[in-house]
Amino acid sequence: MKKEGIIIGAGMAGLTAAIAMQQLGISVKIYEWAPTLEAVGAGIWMAPNAMQVFDRLGIAHKINEGGVPLEKIQIVDRNMHPILRTNQDAFRNRFGFTTTAIRRSSLQEILLQEINKENLNLGKKCIGIENIGDEPVAFFEDGSSVAADFIIAADGVHSPVRKQLFPKAILRNKNTCCWRGIALLQLRPEFKKAIIESWDQGVRFGFSEVKDGMVDWFAVQRTKDKSKGHIKTRLNQLFG
Ligand SMILES: Cc1cc2nc3c(=O)[nH]c(=O)nc-3n(C[C@H](O)[C@H](O)[C@H](O)COP(=O)(O)OP(=O)(O)OC[C@H]3O[C@@H](n4cnc5c(N)ncnc54)[C@H](O)[C@@H]3O)c2cc1C
């Protein structure tokens, strides 16, 4: 029997699921809320487990070429003295991959290249799903609905589908504020192909190269204060 499915959400999970389905010969249509897919976001680390998934899908080499396969991950204190070093060779020997740092936009581009664009429907906000007879049906804000053999909900952290299916699931508040960015600069050789993360009381700062001359950085503070304020002043006070 020919199966036809629906994927809600064209984030990294939805796109990856769509590639896997396509490769299995299962027809899927993706429905994404956003009217356009923008190249947004800073960097992301693709851990060895994710890289193994991409390897099965035949695109791990593209992720490695588009990003930076890392050779070391190091936690340091505020004076850059090492607290922890991990041996990335051990991961490569065991799993075939280390962690790869890549721009989120590059990852999205690689995943999108694999997708049959005819199956990507933008500007479609799912508002709920329902079983009608034997078929699951997805309903959209524009009043339309689509029936399928199965539905994969990959609609992110605020997933309306999860809220519907698991109304008691609650998001954990970590009372943490995170700032992220991309800086165009050349790192010293010892900081290349590495994640460096510096820990201090209630704050963390980390960075890794996502491309030659392009550095993903993040600054994290444990706080209940979510006010936007003057970001540069606040970061200078915390980390300067
Ligand atoms: C600061 C930060 C750093 C992180 N760093 C890492 C990291 O280094 N490595 C790592 O593996 N993970 C990291 N993560 C986690 C990672 O970003 C998420 O796990 C990942 O983005 C989840 O992907 P997703 O496709 O499930 O959801 P999303 O990326 O959120 O995509 C969901 C998609 O669904 C769409 N959507 C939402 N609602 C609807 C709707 N009603 N109808 C239709 N479409 C809808 C959205 O527009 C979006 O395109 C980090 C997260 C944060 C916040």
Short mmCIF file of C-alpha atoms and ligand atoms in Angstrom, two decimals:
data_model
loop_
_atom_site.label_atom_id
_atom_site.label_comp_id
_atom_site.label_asym_id
_atom_site.label_seq_id
_atom_site.Cartn_x
_atom_site.Cartn_y
_atom_site.Cartn_z
CA MET A 1 0.00 0.00 0.00
CA LYS A 2 1.34 3.44 -0.91
CA LYS A 3 1.74 5.51 2.26
CA GLU A 4 1.37 9.27 2.32
CA GLY A 5 2.29 11.29 5.34
CA ILE A 6 2.31 14.81 6.70
CA ILE A 7 5.12 16.52 8.58
CA ILE A 8 4.21 19.61 10.59
CA GLY A 9 7.19 21.98 10.82
CA ALA A 10 10.20 22.54 8.56
CA GLY A 11 12.82 22.93 11.28
CA MET A 12 15.81 20.62 11.41
CA ALA A 13 13.71 17.73 12.77
CA GLY A 14 10.94 18.06 10.17
CA LEU A 15 13.36 18.41 7.25
CA THR A 16 15.50 15.48 8.44
CA ALA A 17 12.41 13.30 8.86
CA ALA A 18 11.26 14.32 5.36
CA ILE A 19 14.62 13.32 3.84
CA ALA A 20 14.45 9.94 5.58
CA MET A 21 10.87 9.35 4.34
CA GLN A 22 11.75 10.40 0.79
CA GLN A 23 14.67 7.96 0.78
CA LEU A 24 12.36 5.16 1.93
CA GLY A 25 10.00 5.96 -0.93
CA ILE A 26 7.32 7.23 1.44
CA SER A 27 5.56 10.29 0.12
CA VAL A 28 5.38 13.16 2.64
CA LYS A 29 4.18 16.72 2.50
CA ILE A 30 5.65 19.30 4.89
CA TYR A 31 3.46 22.07 6.30
CA GLU A 32 5.36 25.01 7.79
CA TRP A 33 3.88 28.00 9.61
CA ALA A 34 6.48 30.53 8.37
CA PRO A 35 5.65 32.16 5.01
CA THR A 36 9.33 31.98 3.99
CA LEU A 37 12.30 30.01 5.31
CA GLU A 38 14.84 32.65 6.35
CA ALA A 39 18.55 32.04 6.93
CA VAL A 40 18.44 32.86 10.65
CA GLY A 41 20.20 31.76 13.83
CA ALA A 42 23.77 31.56 15.02
CA GLY A 43 25.63 28.26 15.20
CA ILE A 44 24.77 24.75 16.30
CA TRP A 45 26.83 21.73 17.32
CA MET A 46 25.89 18.50 15.65
CA ALA A 47 26.92 15.79 18.09
CA PRO A 48 28.16 12.34 16.95
CA ASN A 49 24.66 10.85 17.30
CA ALA A 50 23.20 13.48 14.94
CA MET A 51 26.14 13.01 12.57
CA GLN A 52 25.43 9.27 12.44
CA VAL A 53 21.85 10.03 11.40
CA PHE A 54 23.10 12.39 8.68
CA ASP A 55 25.56 9.68 7.61
CA ARG A 56 22.72 7.20 7.12
CA LEU A 57 20.97 9.82 5.02
CA GLY A 58 24.16 10.30 2.96
CA ILE A 59 24.67 13.96 3.90
CA ALA A 60 27.18 13.84 6.78
CA HIS A 61 30.00 14.86 4.41
CA LYS A 62 28.02 17.98 3.40
CA ILE A 63 27.56 18.95 7.06
CA ASN A 64 31.29 18.47 7.66
CA GLU A 65 32.19 20.49 4.56
CA GLY A 66 29.73 23.26 5.48
CA GLY A 67 30.90 23.43 9.08
CA VAL A 68 33.90 22.58 11.22
CA PRO A 69 34.44 19.02 12.54
CA LEU A 70 35.80 19.65 16.03
CA GLU A 71 38.95 18.18 17.50
CA LYS A 72 38.55 19.29 21.11
CA ILE A 73 35.91 20.39 23.57
CA GLN A 74 37.30 22.19 26.56
CA ILE A 75 35.69 23.64 29.68
CA VAL A 76 37.82 26.31 31.33
CA ASP A 77 37.46 28.59 34.35
CA ARG A 78 37.20 32.38 34.14
CA ASN A 79 40.99 32.61 33.76
CA MET A 80 40.99 30.07 30.91
CA HIS A 81 42.51 27.36 33.12
CA PRO A 82 41.24 23.93 32.00
CA ILE A 83 38.50 22.26 34.07
CA LEU A 84 37.71 19.50 31.58
CA ARG A 85 39.00 18.30 28.23
CA THR A 86 37.31 15.66 26.12
CA ASN A 87 39.15 13.44 23.71
CA GLN A 88 37.31 13.79 20.42
CA ASP A 89 39.45 11.04 18.82
CA ALA A 90 37.71 8.55 21.10
CA PHE A 91 34.33 9.64 19.68
CA ARG A 92 35.60 9.48 16.11
CA ASN A 93 37.04 5.99 16.66
CA ARG A 94 33.86 4.72 18.27
CA PHE A 95 31.15 6.46 16.24
CA GLY A 96 32.91 7.58 13.07
CA PHE A 97 32.29 11.25 13.86
CA THR A 98 33.12 13.97 16.32
CA THR A 99 30.87 16.98 16.90
CA THR A 100 30.56 19.36 13.95
CA ALA A 101 29.95 23.08 14.50
CA ILE A 102 27.92 24.67 11.72
CA ARG A 103 25.85 27.80 11.09
CA ARG A 104 22.16 27.05 11.52
CA SER A 105 21.51 28.67 8.14
CA SER A 106 24.08 26.38 6.46
CA LEU A 107 22.50 23.32 8.05
CA GLN A 108 19.05 24.44 6.90
CA GLU A 109 20.36 25.01 3.37
CA ILE A 110 21.92 21.52 3.22
CA LEU A 111 18.71 19.90 4.45
CA LEU A 112 16.55 21.95 2.07
CA GLN A 113 18.71 20.91 -0.90
CA GLU A 114 17.65 17.31 -0.27
CA ILE A 115 13.93 18.06 -0.14
CA ASN A 116 11.57 17.78 -3.05
CA LYS A 117 10.34 21.42 -3.00
CA GLU A 118 6.94 20.46 -4.40
CA ASN A 119 6.24 18.85 -1.05
CA LEU A 120 7.05 21.94 1.02
CA ASN A 121 4.02 24.07 1.88
CA LEU A 122 4.81 27.38 3.56
CA GLY A 123 2.48 29.75 5.42
CA LYS A 124 0.46 26.82 6.80
CA LYS A 125 -0.08 27.06 10.54
CA CYS A 126 -1.36 23.80 12.00
CA ILE A 127 -3.91 24.39 14.75
CA GLY A 128 -4.69 20.80 15.62
CA ILE A 129 -5.02 17.21 14.50
CA GLU A 130 -7.87 14.76 14.76
CA ASN A 131 -8.63 11.15 13.83
CA ILE A 132 -11.54 11.09 11.43
CA GLY A 133 -12.49 7.49 10.72
CA ASP A 134 -9.19 5.67 10.16
CA GLU A 135 -7.33 8.75 8.99
CA PRO A 136 -5.48 11.40 10.95
CA VAL A 137 -6.34 14.87 9.69
CA ALA A 138 -4.34 18.08 10.21
CA PHE A 139 -6.24 21.36 10.46
CA PHE A 140 -4.75 24.70 9.49
CA GLU A 141 -5.42 28.28 10.54
CA ASP A 142 -6.49 29.22 7.00
CA GLY A 143 -9.48 26.87 7.33
CA SER A 144 -8.00 24.07 5.22
CA SER A 145 -7.42 20.49 6.35
CA VAL A 146 -5.37 17.57 5.00
CA ALA A 147 -5.86 13.84 5.62
CA ALA A 148 -2.96 11.39 5.52
CA ASP A 149 -1.84 7.92 6.57
CA PHE A 150 0.28 9.39 9.35
CA ILE A 151 1.29 12.74 10.83
CA ILE A 152 4.71 13.62 12.24
CA ALA A 153 4.61 16.65 14.53
CA ALA A 154 7.97 18.44 14.33
CA ASP A 155 6.58 21.83 15.25
CA GLY A 156 9.13 22.82 17.85
CA VAL A 157 9.25 23.60 21.52
CA HIS A 158 5.84 25.33 21.62
CA SER A 159 4.23 22.57 19.53
CA PRO A 160 0.44 22.97 19.39
CA VAL A 161 0.19 19.29 18.46
CA ARG A 162 2.07 18.27 21.64
CA LYS A 163 -0.21 20.54 23.68
CA GLN A 164 -3.21 18.79 22.18
CA LEU A 165 -1.90 15.22 22.64
CA PHE A 166 -0.12 15.73 25.96
CA PRO A 167 -1.92 18.62 27.68
CA LYS A 168 -0.13 17.94 30.97
CA ALA A 169 3.37 18.29 29.48
CA ILE A 170 4.97 21.46 30.78
CA LEU A 171 8.06 23.32 29.65
CA ARG A 172 10.80 23.46 32.28
CA ASN A 173 11.83 26.99 33.18
CA LYS A 174 15.60 27.04 33.65
CA ASN A 175 15.68 30.71 34.69
CA THR A 176 18.47 31.21 32.23
CA CYS A 177 19.07 33.99 29.74
CA CYS A 178 21.18 33.32 26.64
CA TRP A 179 22.68 35.73 24.11
CA ARG A 180 24.12 34.40 20.87
CA GLY A 181 25.89 35.81 17.88
CA ILE A 182 28.30 35.31 15.02
CA ALA A 183 31.59 37.22 14.98
CA LEU A 184 33.75 37.59 11.90
CA LEU A 185 37.27 37.03 13.20
CA GLN A 186 40.22 34.69 12.94
CA LEU A 187 40.80 32.63 16.07
CA ARG A 188 44.25 31.80 17.36
CA PRO A 189 45.32 28.32 16.13
CA GLU A 190 44.75 26.69 19.56
CA PHE A 191 41.09 27.82 19.52
CA LYS A 192 40.31 26.57 16.03
CA LYS A 193 38.38 23.28 15.57
CA ALA A 194 37.38 23.53 19.21
CA ILE A 195 34.56 24.38 21.56
CA ILE A 196 35.85 26.52 24.39
CA GLU A 197 33.39 27.12 27.20
CA SER A 198 34.28 29.22 30.23
CA TRP A 199 32.38 28.68 33.49
CA ASP A 200 32.00 31.02 36.44
CA GLN A 201 29.40 31.58 39.19
CA GLY A 202 26.02 31.76 37.41
CA VAL A 203 27.51 32.63 34.02
CA ARG A 204 29.02 30.81 31.06
CA PHE A 205 30.64 32.05 27.87
CA GLY A 206 31.57 29.87 24.94
CA PHE A 207 32.58 29.96 21.32
CA SER A 208 33.51 27.78 18.39
CA GLU A 209 34.42 28.39 14.80
CA VAL A 210 31.62 27.46 12.39
CA LYS A 211 33.63 28.33 9.29
CA ASP A 212 37.11 29.73 8.69
CA GLY A 213 36.98 33.30 10.04
CA MET A 214 33.44 32.96 11.42
CA VAL A 215 32.89 32.33 15.12
CA ASP A 216 29.68 31.35 16.88
CA TRP A 217 29.55 32.68 20.46
CA PHE A 218 27.10 32.44 23.31
CA ALA A 219 26.80 34.03 26.73
CA VAL A 220 24.58 32.54 29.40
CA GLN A 221 23.42 33.98 32.73
CA ARG A 222 21.33 32.25 35.37
CA THR A 223 18.70 34.89 36.08
CA LYS A 224 14.98 35.50 36.30
CA ASP A 225 15.46 38.92 34.68
CA LYS A 226 14.33 38.51 31.06
CA SER A 227 14.31 42.25 30.31
CA LYS A 228 16.02 43.07 27.03
CA GLY A 229 17.73 46.26 28.32
CA HIS A 230 20.88 47.50 26.62
CA ILE A 231 22.43 44.21 25.60
CA LYS A 232 26.01 45.43 25.09
CA THR A 233 26.08 47.16 28.49
CA ARG A 234 24.67 44.09 30.21
CA LEU A 235 27.14 41.74 28.50
CA ASN A 236 30.03 44.06 29.36
CA GLN A 237 28.97 44.11 33.01
CA LEU A 238 28.72 40.32 33.10
CA PHE A 239 31.63 39.25 30.95
CA GLY A 240 33.77 42.32 30.17
C1 LIG B 1 20.28 28.56 22.67
C2 LIG B 1 20.13 27.18 22.11
C3 LIG B 1 21.25 26.46 21.70
C4 LIG B 1 21.11 25.17 21.19
N1 LIG B 1 22.23 24.51 20.78
C5 LIG B 1 22.11 23.25 20.26
C6 LIG B 1 23.27 22.54 19.81
O1 LIG B 1 24.39 23.05 19.85
N2 LIG B 1 23.08 21.29 19.30
C7 LIG B 1 21.84 20.71 19.23
O2 LIG B 1 21.73 19.56 18.76
N3 LIG B 1 20.73 21.37 19.65
C8 LIG B 1 20.84 22.62 20.15
N4 LIG B 1 19.72 23.28 20.58
C9 LIG B 1 18.43 22.63 20.44
C10 LIG B 1 17.97 22.70 19.00
O3 LIG B 1 18.01 24.04 18.53
C11 LIG B 1 16.55 22.16 18.92
O4 LIG B 1 16.52 20.87 19.48
C12 LIG B 1 16.11 22.08 17.47
O5 LIG B 1 16.10 23.36 16.88
C13 LIG B 1 14.73 21.50 17.42
O6 LIG B 1 14.42 21.37 16.06
P1 LIG B 1 12.92 21.17 15.62
O7 LIG B 1 12.93 21.01 14.15
O8 LIG B 1 12.30 20.12 16.48
O9 LIG B 1 12.21 22.52 16.07
P2 LIG B 1 12.37 23.98 15.46
O10 LIG B 1 13.73 24.21 14.96
O11 LIG B 1 11.80 24.90 16.47
O12 LIG B 1 11.41 23.94 14.20
C14 LIG B 1 10.02 23.86 14.35
C15 LIG B 1 9.40 24.35 13.06
O13 LIG B 1 8.01 24.17 13.15
C16 LIG B 1 7.37 25.36 12.73
N5 LIG B 1 6.08 25.44 13.43
C17 LIG B 1 5.85 25.76 14.72
N6 LIG B 1 4.55 25.72 15.00
C18 LIG B 1 3.94 25.36 13.85
C19 LIG B 1 2.58 25.16 13.50
N7 LIG B 1 1.61 25.34 14.38
N8 LIG B 1 2.29 24.79 12.23
C20 LIG B 1 3.27 24.62 11.31
N9 LIG B 1 4.58 24.81 11.59
C21 LIG B 1 4.91 25.17 12.85
C22 LIG B 1 8.32 26.47 13.13
O14 LIG B 1 8.08 27.66 12.37
C23 LIG B 1 9.66 25.83 12.82
O15 LIG B 1 10.06 26.03 11.49
C24 LIG B 1 19.83 24.58 21.09
C25 LIG B 1 18.71 25.30 21.48
C26 LIG B 1 18.85 26.58 21.98
C27 LIG B 1 17.61 27.34 22.41
#
